Short mmCIF file of C-alpha atoms in Angstrom, two decimals:
data_model
loop_
_atom_site.label_atom_id
_atom_site.label_comp_id
_atom_site.label_asym_id
_atom_site.label_seq_id
_atom_site.Cartn_x
_atom_site.Cartn_y
_atom_site.Cartn_z
CA GLY A 306 -11.69 -32.96 -30.64
CA LEU A 307 -10.29 -35.99 -28.77
CA ILE A 308 -7.04 -34.17 -27.92
CA ASN A 309 -8.95 -31.13 -26.62
CA ALA A 310 -11.18 -33.39 -24.54
CA LEU A 311 -8.14 -35.02 -22.91
CA HIS A 312 -6.85 -31.59 -21.92
CA VAL A 313 -10.21 -30.38 -20.62
CA CYS A 314 -10.59 -33.49 -18.46
CA ASP A 315 -7.09 -33.05 -16.98
CA PHE A 316 -6.08 -36.48 -18.28
CA VAL A 317 -2.75 -35.04 -19.41
CA SER A 318 -0.19 -32.65 -17.98
CA GLU A 319 2.83 -30.87 -19.40
CA ARG A 320 6.31 -32.03 -18.38
CA ASN A 321 9.62 -31.24 -20.08
CA SER A 322 7.82 -29.43 -22.93
CA GLU A 323 5.72 -32.54 -23.74
CA TRP A 324 2.22 -33.67 -22.82
CA ASN A 325 2.00 -36.80 -20.68
CA PHE A 326 -0.88 -38.87 -19.35
CA ALA A 327 -1.48 -38.49 -15.61
CA PRO A 328 -0.15 -41.59 -13.76
CA SER A 329 -3.64 -42.84 -12.77
CA VAL A 330 -4.91 -42.43 -16.34
CA ARG A 331 -1.85 -44.13 -17.79
CA GLU A 332 -2.23 -47.11 -15.43
CA TYR A 333 -5.91 -47.49 -16.33
CA LEU A 334 -5.20 -47.36 -20.08
CA LEU A 335 -2.36 -49.86 -19.80
CA ARG A 336 -4.58 -52.31 -17.93
CA GLN A 337 -7.31 -51.90 -20.53
CA LEU A 338 -4.77 -52.49 -23.30
CA SER A 339 -3.42 -55.62 -21.64
CA GLU A 340 -6.91 -57.16 -21.78
CA ARG A 341 -6.96 -56.90 -25.58
CA PRO A 342 -3.97 -58.99 -26.81
CA GLU A 343 -4.41 -58.19 -30.51
CA LEU A 344 -4.60 -54.44 -29.92
CA PHE A 345 -1.72 -54.72 -27.42
CA ARG A 346 0.58 -56.29 -30.03
CA GLU A 347 -0.58 -53.96 -32.79
CA ALA A 348 -0.02 -50.80 -30.72
CA HIS A 349 3.39 -51.83 -29.40
CA GLY A 350 4.42 -53.13 -32.81
CA ARG A 351 3.53 -49.88 -34.53
CA LEU A 352 5.33 -47.76 -31.92
CA LEU A 353 8.36 -50.07 -32.08
CA GLN A 354 8.49 -49.50 -35.85
CA VAL A 355 8.36 -45.74 -35.32
CA SER A 356 11.22 -45.93 -32.80
CA ARG A 357 13.36 -47.78 -35.34
CA SER A 358 12.43 -46.04 -38.60
CA PRO A 359 13.16 -42.35 -39.23
CA GLY A 360 11.09 -42.63 -42.42
CA LEU A 361 7.91 -43.54 -40.53
CA ARG A 362 8.24 -40.48 -38.30
CA ASP A 363 7.47 -38.20 -41.23
CA GLU A 364 3.86 -39.45 -41.05
CA PHE A 365 3.37 -37.63 -37.75
CA SER A 366 3.46 -33.92 -36.95
CA GLU A 367 5.11 -34.68 -33.61
CA VAL A 368 6.81 -37.77 -32.23
CA PRO A 369 7.26 -38.24 -28.45
CA ARG A 370 10.89 -37.81 -27.46
CA TYR A 371 11.11 -41.24 -25.80
CA LEU A 372 10.55 -42.87 -29.21
CA LEU A 373 13.51 -41.01 -30.69
CA GLU A 374 15.85 -42.33 -28.01
CA GLY A 375 16.67 -45.69 -26.43
CA PRO A 376 13.82 -45.99 -23.89
CA GLY A 377 11.11 -46.24 -26.54
CA GLU A 378 12.69 -49.13 -28.41
CA ALA A 379 13.48 -51.02 -25.18
CA TYR A 380 9.94 -50.50 -23.83
CA HIS A 381 8.01 -51.57 -26.90
CA ALA A 382 10.42 -54.40 -27.77
CA SER A 383 9.93 -55.78 -24.24
CA ALA A 384 6.16 -55.79 -24.69
CA LEU A 385 6.48 -58.00 -27.78
CA ASN A 386 9.57 -60.04 -26.85
CA PRO A 387 10.83 -59.67 -23.25
CA SER A 388 14.17 -61.36 -23.99
CA GLU A 389 14.95 -58.87 -26.77
CA GLY A 390 13.69 -55.93 -24.71
CA LEU A 391 15.87 -56.79 -21.72
CA LEU A 392 18.97 -56.66 -23.92
CA LYS A 393 17.85 -53.21 -25.12
CA TYR A 394 17.59 -52.06 -21.50
CA THR A 395 21.17 -53.24 -20.88
CA ALA A 396 22.34 -51.37 -23.98
CA LEU A 397 20.64 -48.28 -22.58
CA ALA A 398 22.44 -48.72 -19.25
CA LEU A 399 25.79 -48.95 -21.05
CA SER A 400 25.51 -46.18 -23.63
CA GLY A 401 22.46 -44.03 -23.04
CA HIS A 402 22.40 -40.53 -21.59
CA ARG A 403 21.48 -40.10 -17.94
CA GLY A 404 17.96 -38.86 -18.68
CA GLN A 405 17.33 -41.76 -21.06
CA GLN A 406 18.59 -44.24 -18.48
CA TRP A 407 16.36 -42.76 -15.78
CA LEU A 408 13.27 -43.02 -18.01
CA GLY A 409 14.26 -46.52 -19.14
CA ALA A 410 14.53 -47.67 -15.52
CA ARG A 411 11.06 -46.29 -14.77
CA LEU A 412 9.52 -47.97 -17.82
CA ALA A 413 11.24 -51.29 -17.08
CA HIS A 414 10.03 -51.20 -13.47
CA GLU A 415 6.48 -50.48 -14.71
CA GLN A 416 6.66 -53.51 -17.02
CA GLN A 417 7.74 -55.66 -14.09
CA GLU A 418 4.71 -54.50 -12.12
CA PHE A 419 2.44 -55.37 -15.05
CA GLY A 420 4.00 -58.82 -15.41
CA ILE A 421 5.45 -58.09 -18.86
CA LEU A 422 9.00 -58.50 -17.53
CA PRO A 423 9.99 -60.98 -14.78
CA PRO A 424 9.92 -59.54 -11.23
CA GLN A 425 13.63 -60.34 -10.81
CA SER A 426 15.83 -59.44 -13.75
CA LEU A 427 19.57 -59.01 -14.05
CA GLU A 428 19.11 -56.42 -16.80
CA VAL A 429 16.59 -54.26 -14.90
CA ASP A 430 18.60 -54.48 -11.65
CA PHE A 431 21.69 -53.41 -13.60
CA LEU A 432 19.92 -50.48 -15.29
CA GLU A 433 18.38 -49.22 -12.04
CA GLY A 434 21.64 -49.75 -10.16
CA MET A 435 23.64 -47.80 -12.74
CA VAL A 436 21.12 -44.92 -12.66
CA TYR A 437 21.53 -44.63 -8.87
CA TYR A 438 25.31 -45.10 -9.08
CA ARG A 439 25.75 -42.30 -11.64
CA GLU A 440 23.62 -40.05 -9.44
CA GLY A 441 26.03 -40.75 -6.57
CA ASN A 442 23.32 -42.58 -4.60
CA ILE A 443 25.42 -45.50 -3.37
CA LYS A 444 22.86 -46.52 -0.75
CA GLU A 445 20.27 -47.38 -3.42
CA ALA A 446 22.76 -48.56 -6.06
CA GLU A 447 24.71 -51.04 -3.92
CA PRO A 448 22.03 -53.70 -3.22
CA LEU A 449 20.98 -53.76 -6.87
CA LEU A 450 24.52 -54.00 -8.26
CA ARG A 451 25.58 -56.47 -5.56
CA ARG A 452 22.70 -58.70 -6.64
CA VAL A 453 23.91 -58.49 -10.25
CA SER A 454 27.50 -59.20 -9.18
CA GLU A 455 26.43 -62.47 -7.54
CA VAL A 456 25.00 -63.89 -10.79
CA LEU A 457 27.16 -66.74 -12.09
CA ALA A 458 27.31 -65.81 -15.75
CA ASN A 459 29.86 -64.37 -18.16
CA ARG A 460 27.88 -61.21 -18.79
CA ILE A 461 29.11 -57.63 -19.21
CA GLU A 462 26.56 -56.49 -16.62
CA VAL A 463 28.07 -58.87 -14.06
CA ALA A 464 31.63 -57.76 -14.85
CA ILE A 465 30.78 -54.06 -14.45
CA ALA A 466 28.79 -54.69 -11.27
CA LEU A 467 31.73 -56.66 -9.81
CA HIS A 468 34.07 -53.76 -10.64
CA ILE A 469 31.83 -51.22 -8.90
CA ILE A 470 31.14 -53.44 -5.88
CA GLY A 471 34.87 -54.21 -5.66
CA ARG A 472 35.61 -50.48 -5.49
CA ILE A 473 32.95 -49.99 -2.81
CA ASP A 474 34.27 -52.88 -0.71
CA GLY A 475 37.84 -51.65 -1.22
CA ARG A 476 36.93 -48.23 0.17
CA ARG A 477 35.49 -49.98 3.23
CA SER A 478 38.78 -51.85 3.79
CA ARG A 479 37.23 -55.20 2.82
CA THR A 480 40.42 -55.80 0.90
CA ARG A 481 40.27 -59.55 0.36
CA GLN A 482 36.61 -59.49 -0.65
CA ALA A 483 37.22 -56.59 -3.02
CA GLU A 484 40.21 -58.35 -4.54
CA THR A 485 38.14 -61.48 -5.22
CA GLU A 486 35.42 -59.40 -6.88
CA LEU A 487 37.87 -57.51 -9.08
CA GLN A 488 39.67 -60.70 -10.12
CA ARG A 489 36.37 -62.28 -11.12
CA SER A 490 35.48 -59.15 -13.11
CA ILE A 491 38.77 -59.44 -15.01
CA THR A 492 38.13 -63.13 -15.75
CA ILE A 493 34.70 -62.36 -17.23
CA LEU A 494 36.01 -59.43 -19.29
CA ARG A 495 38.76 -61.63 -20.74
CA THR A 496 36.18 -64.24 -21.68
CA LEU A 497 34.14 -61.53 -23.40
CA GLY A 498 37.23 -60.14 -25.15
CA ASP A 499 36.75 -56.70 -23.57
CA ALA A 500 40.39 -55.59 -23.28
CA PHE A 501 39.69 -51.98 -22.35
CA GLY A 502 37.26 -53.03 -19.65
CA GLU A 503 39.97 -55.35 -18.35
CA ALA A 504 42.45 -52.44 -18.32
CA GLN A 505 40.12 -50.39 -16.13
CA VAL A 506 39.69 -53.18 -13.60
CA LEU A 507 43.43 -53.93 -13.58
CA HIS A 508 43.98 -50.27 -12.70
CA THR A 509 41.53 -50.48 -9.79
CA LEU A 510 43.06 -53.77 -8.62
CA GLY A 511 46.57 -52.29 -8.83
CA GLN A 512 45.48 -49.38 -6.64
CA LEU A 513 43.93 -51.78 -4.12
CA VAL A 514 46.92 -54.14 -3.94
CA GLY A 515 49.34 -51.21 -3.84
CA ARG A 516 47.98 -50.09 -0.46
CA GLU A 517 50.08 -52.86 1.06
CA ARG A 518 53.73 -51.86 0.67
CA SER A 519 54.76 -55.51 0.84
CA ARG A 520 52.82 -56.05 -2.41
CA SER A 521 54.23 -53.10 -4.35
CA ALA A 522 55.84 -55.33 -7.00
CA GLU A 523 52.54 -57.15 -7.56
CA ALA A 524 50.69 -53.84 -7.81
CA GLU A 525 53.22 -52.51 -10.32
CA GLU A 526 52.79 -55.58 -12.51
CA LEU A 527 48.99 -55.08 -12.54
CA LEU A 528 49.33 -51.40 -13.41
CA ARG A 529 51.83 -52.10 -16.21
CA ARG A 530 49.45 -54.66 -17.69
CA SER A 531 46.72 -52.04 -17.59
CA LEU A 532 49.03 -49.46 -19.17
CA THR A 533 49.99 -51.79 -22.04
CA ILE A 534 46.33 -52.22 -22.96
CA GLU A 535 45.52 -48.52 -22.58
CA GLN A 536 48.41 -47.52 -24.84
CA SER A 537 46.78 -49.43 -27.71
CA ARG A 538 43.73 -47.16 -27.54
CA PRO A 539 44.36 -43.92 -29.49
CA GLY A 540 43.33 -40.79 -27.64
CA GLY A 541 42.24 -42.74 -24.57
CA PHE A 542 42.42 -40.94 -21.24
CA GLY A 543 42.94 -44.20 -19.34
CA GLU A 544 46.66 -44.13 -20.18
CA ALA A 545 47.10 -40.81 -18.37
CA GLN A 546 45.28 -42.11 -15.28
CA VAL A 547 47.34 -45.30 -15.07
CA LEU A 548 50.60 -43.37 -15.59
CA HIS A 549 49.65 -41.15 -12.65
CA THR A 550 48.94 -44.11 -10.37
CA LEU A 551 52.10 -45.89 -11.53
CA GLY A 552 54.17 -42.77 -10.91
CA GLN A 553 52.83 -42.54 -7.37
CA LEU A 554 53.63 -46.20 -6.72
CA VAL A 555 57.14 -46.12 -8.21
CA GLY A 556 57.88 -42.83 -6.47
CA ARG A 557 57.65 -44.44 -3.05
CA LYS A 558 61.25 -45.58 -3.52
CA ARG A 559 63.65 -42.66 -3.55
CA SER A 560 66.00 -44.68 -5.72
CA ARG A 561 63.33 -44.63 -8.46
CA SER A 562 62.44 -40.94 -8.24
CA ALA A 563 63.69 -40.17 -11.76
CA GLU A 564 61.60 -43.01 -13.20
CA ALA A 565 58.54 -41.84 -11.27
CA GLU A 566 59.02 -38.28 -12.49
CA GLU A 567 59.18 -39.45 -16.11
CA LEU A 568 55.91 -41.39 -15.68
CA LEU A 569 54.19 -38.39 -14.11
CA ARG A 570 55.38 -36.01 -16.83
CA ARG A 571 54.02 -38.36 -19.49
CA SER A 572 50.69 -38.39 -17.67
CA LEU A 573 50.75 -34.59 -17.45
CA THR A 574 51.45 -34.25 -21.17
CA ILE A 575 48.41 -36.37 -22.08
CA GLY A 576 46.22 -34.37 -19.71
CA ASP A 577 47.49 -31.15 -21.28
CA LEU A 578 46.86 -32.39 -24.84
CA GLN A 579 43.31 -33.37 -23.90
CA GLY A 580 42.64 -30.15 -22.02
CA ASN A 581 41.81 -32.00 -18.81
CA VAL A 582 42.61 -29.32 -16.23
CA HIS A 583 41.44 -31.39 -13.25
CA HIS A 584 43.82 -34.22 -14.15
CA GLN A 585 46.69 -31.78 -14.68
CA ALA A 586 46.10 -30.33 -11.20
CA GLN A 587 46.20 -33.79 -9.61
CA VAL A 588 49.41 -34.81 -11.39
CA LEU A 589 51.10 -31.47 -10.69
CA HIS A 590 50.34 -31.99 -7.00
CA THR A 591 51.94 -35.46 -7.03
CA LEU A 592 54.87 -34.17 -9.10
CA GLY A 593 55.41 -31.26 -6.72
CA GLN A 594 55.58 -33.65 -3.77
CA LEU A 595 58.06 -35.87 -5.60
CA VAL A 596 60.36 -33.05 -6.74
CA GLY A 597 60.15 -31.39 -3.31
CA ARG A 598 62.05 -34.22 -1.68
CA LYS A 599 65.25 -32.64 -2.96
CA ARG A 600 66.04 -29.38 -1.20
CA SER A 601 67.89 -28.21 -4.30
CA ARG A 602 64.60 -28.32 -6.22
CA SER A 603 62.36 -26.62 -3.66
CA ALA A 604 61.62 -23.63 -5.89
CA GLU A 605 60.71 -25.93 -8.78
CA ALA A 606 58.46 -27.98 -6.50
#
């Protein structure tokens, strides 16, 4: 009877094959709940248990999708213990699917408005910034991630934000600023023991430094450090990407054309083994340009 009444009164609407409270109804109910601390903790505690326990879900005929994925745990954990919940939101930003991250960002923002989470939060800024960044919305992502990058803490969120902001500044020819940001990202990642994260930033830094021909040797050293780390990761695609960049850099010197070709062919082989057609096309283009320098190899190029 209660469920039917909710439908008759238009308190709920269907979205993504699930029934959801209308925004105005949801806001009213949340405010009512916040005025009853015992019920607030009991409701969030019970839903947090459901999000964490597959066994409990058997008690219900249907369980909302958000409880089966990361957003539910982060949301209800934040209501009971904001410090724990914020870490869950960061985990969602790092490993969740795009739809989960989008919902998590909305829920986190709602909790900020209700005073459950602090109005300024590194974790929420990072989650929202990453959602915008993965959507390709740099205009909205940049101020959020730049704010995270300015936090003086050895946190993975700060390291990733510095990497992204460094890439953005590098594209805008703010070379020295970008270099400082990328170096700081590497320092944090080393402190955290994140070798593969360090390899990715070394690759970006090598590309940035390599724009200046006078710094080619420095760029090569950065790329080779990145390559050494990537080669220790079985099946990792990062090795192929670094080999491609290194081949382009080495190939600038005609005297090292054979070495550059060998690097590019290794990159091509990895791309082929992994079925990455886009990468193969990019490397074949670079390889064709390299081989084409010799008139005797024009047909091959």
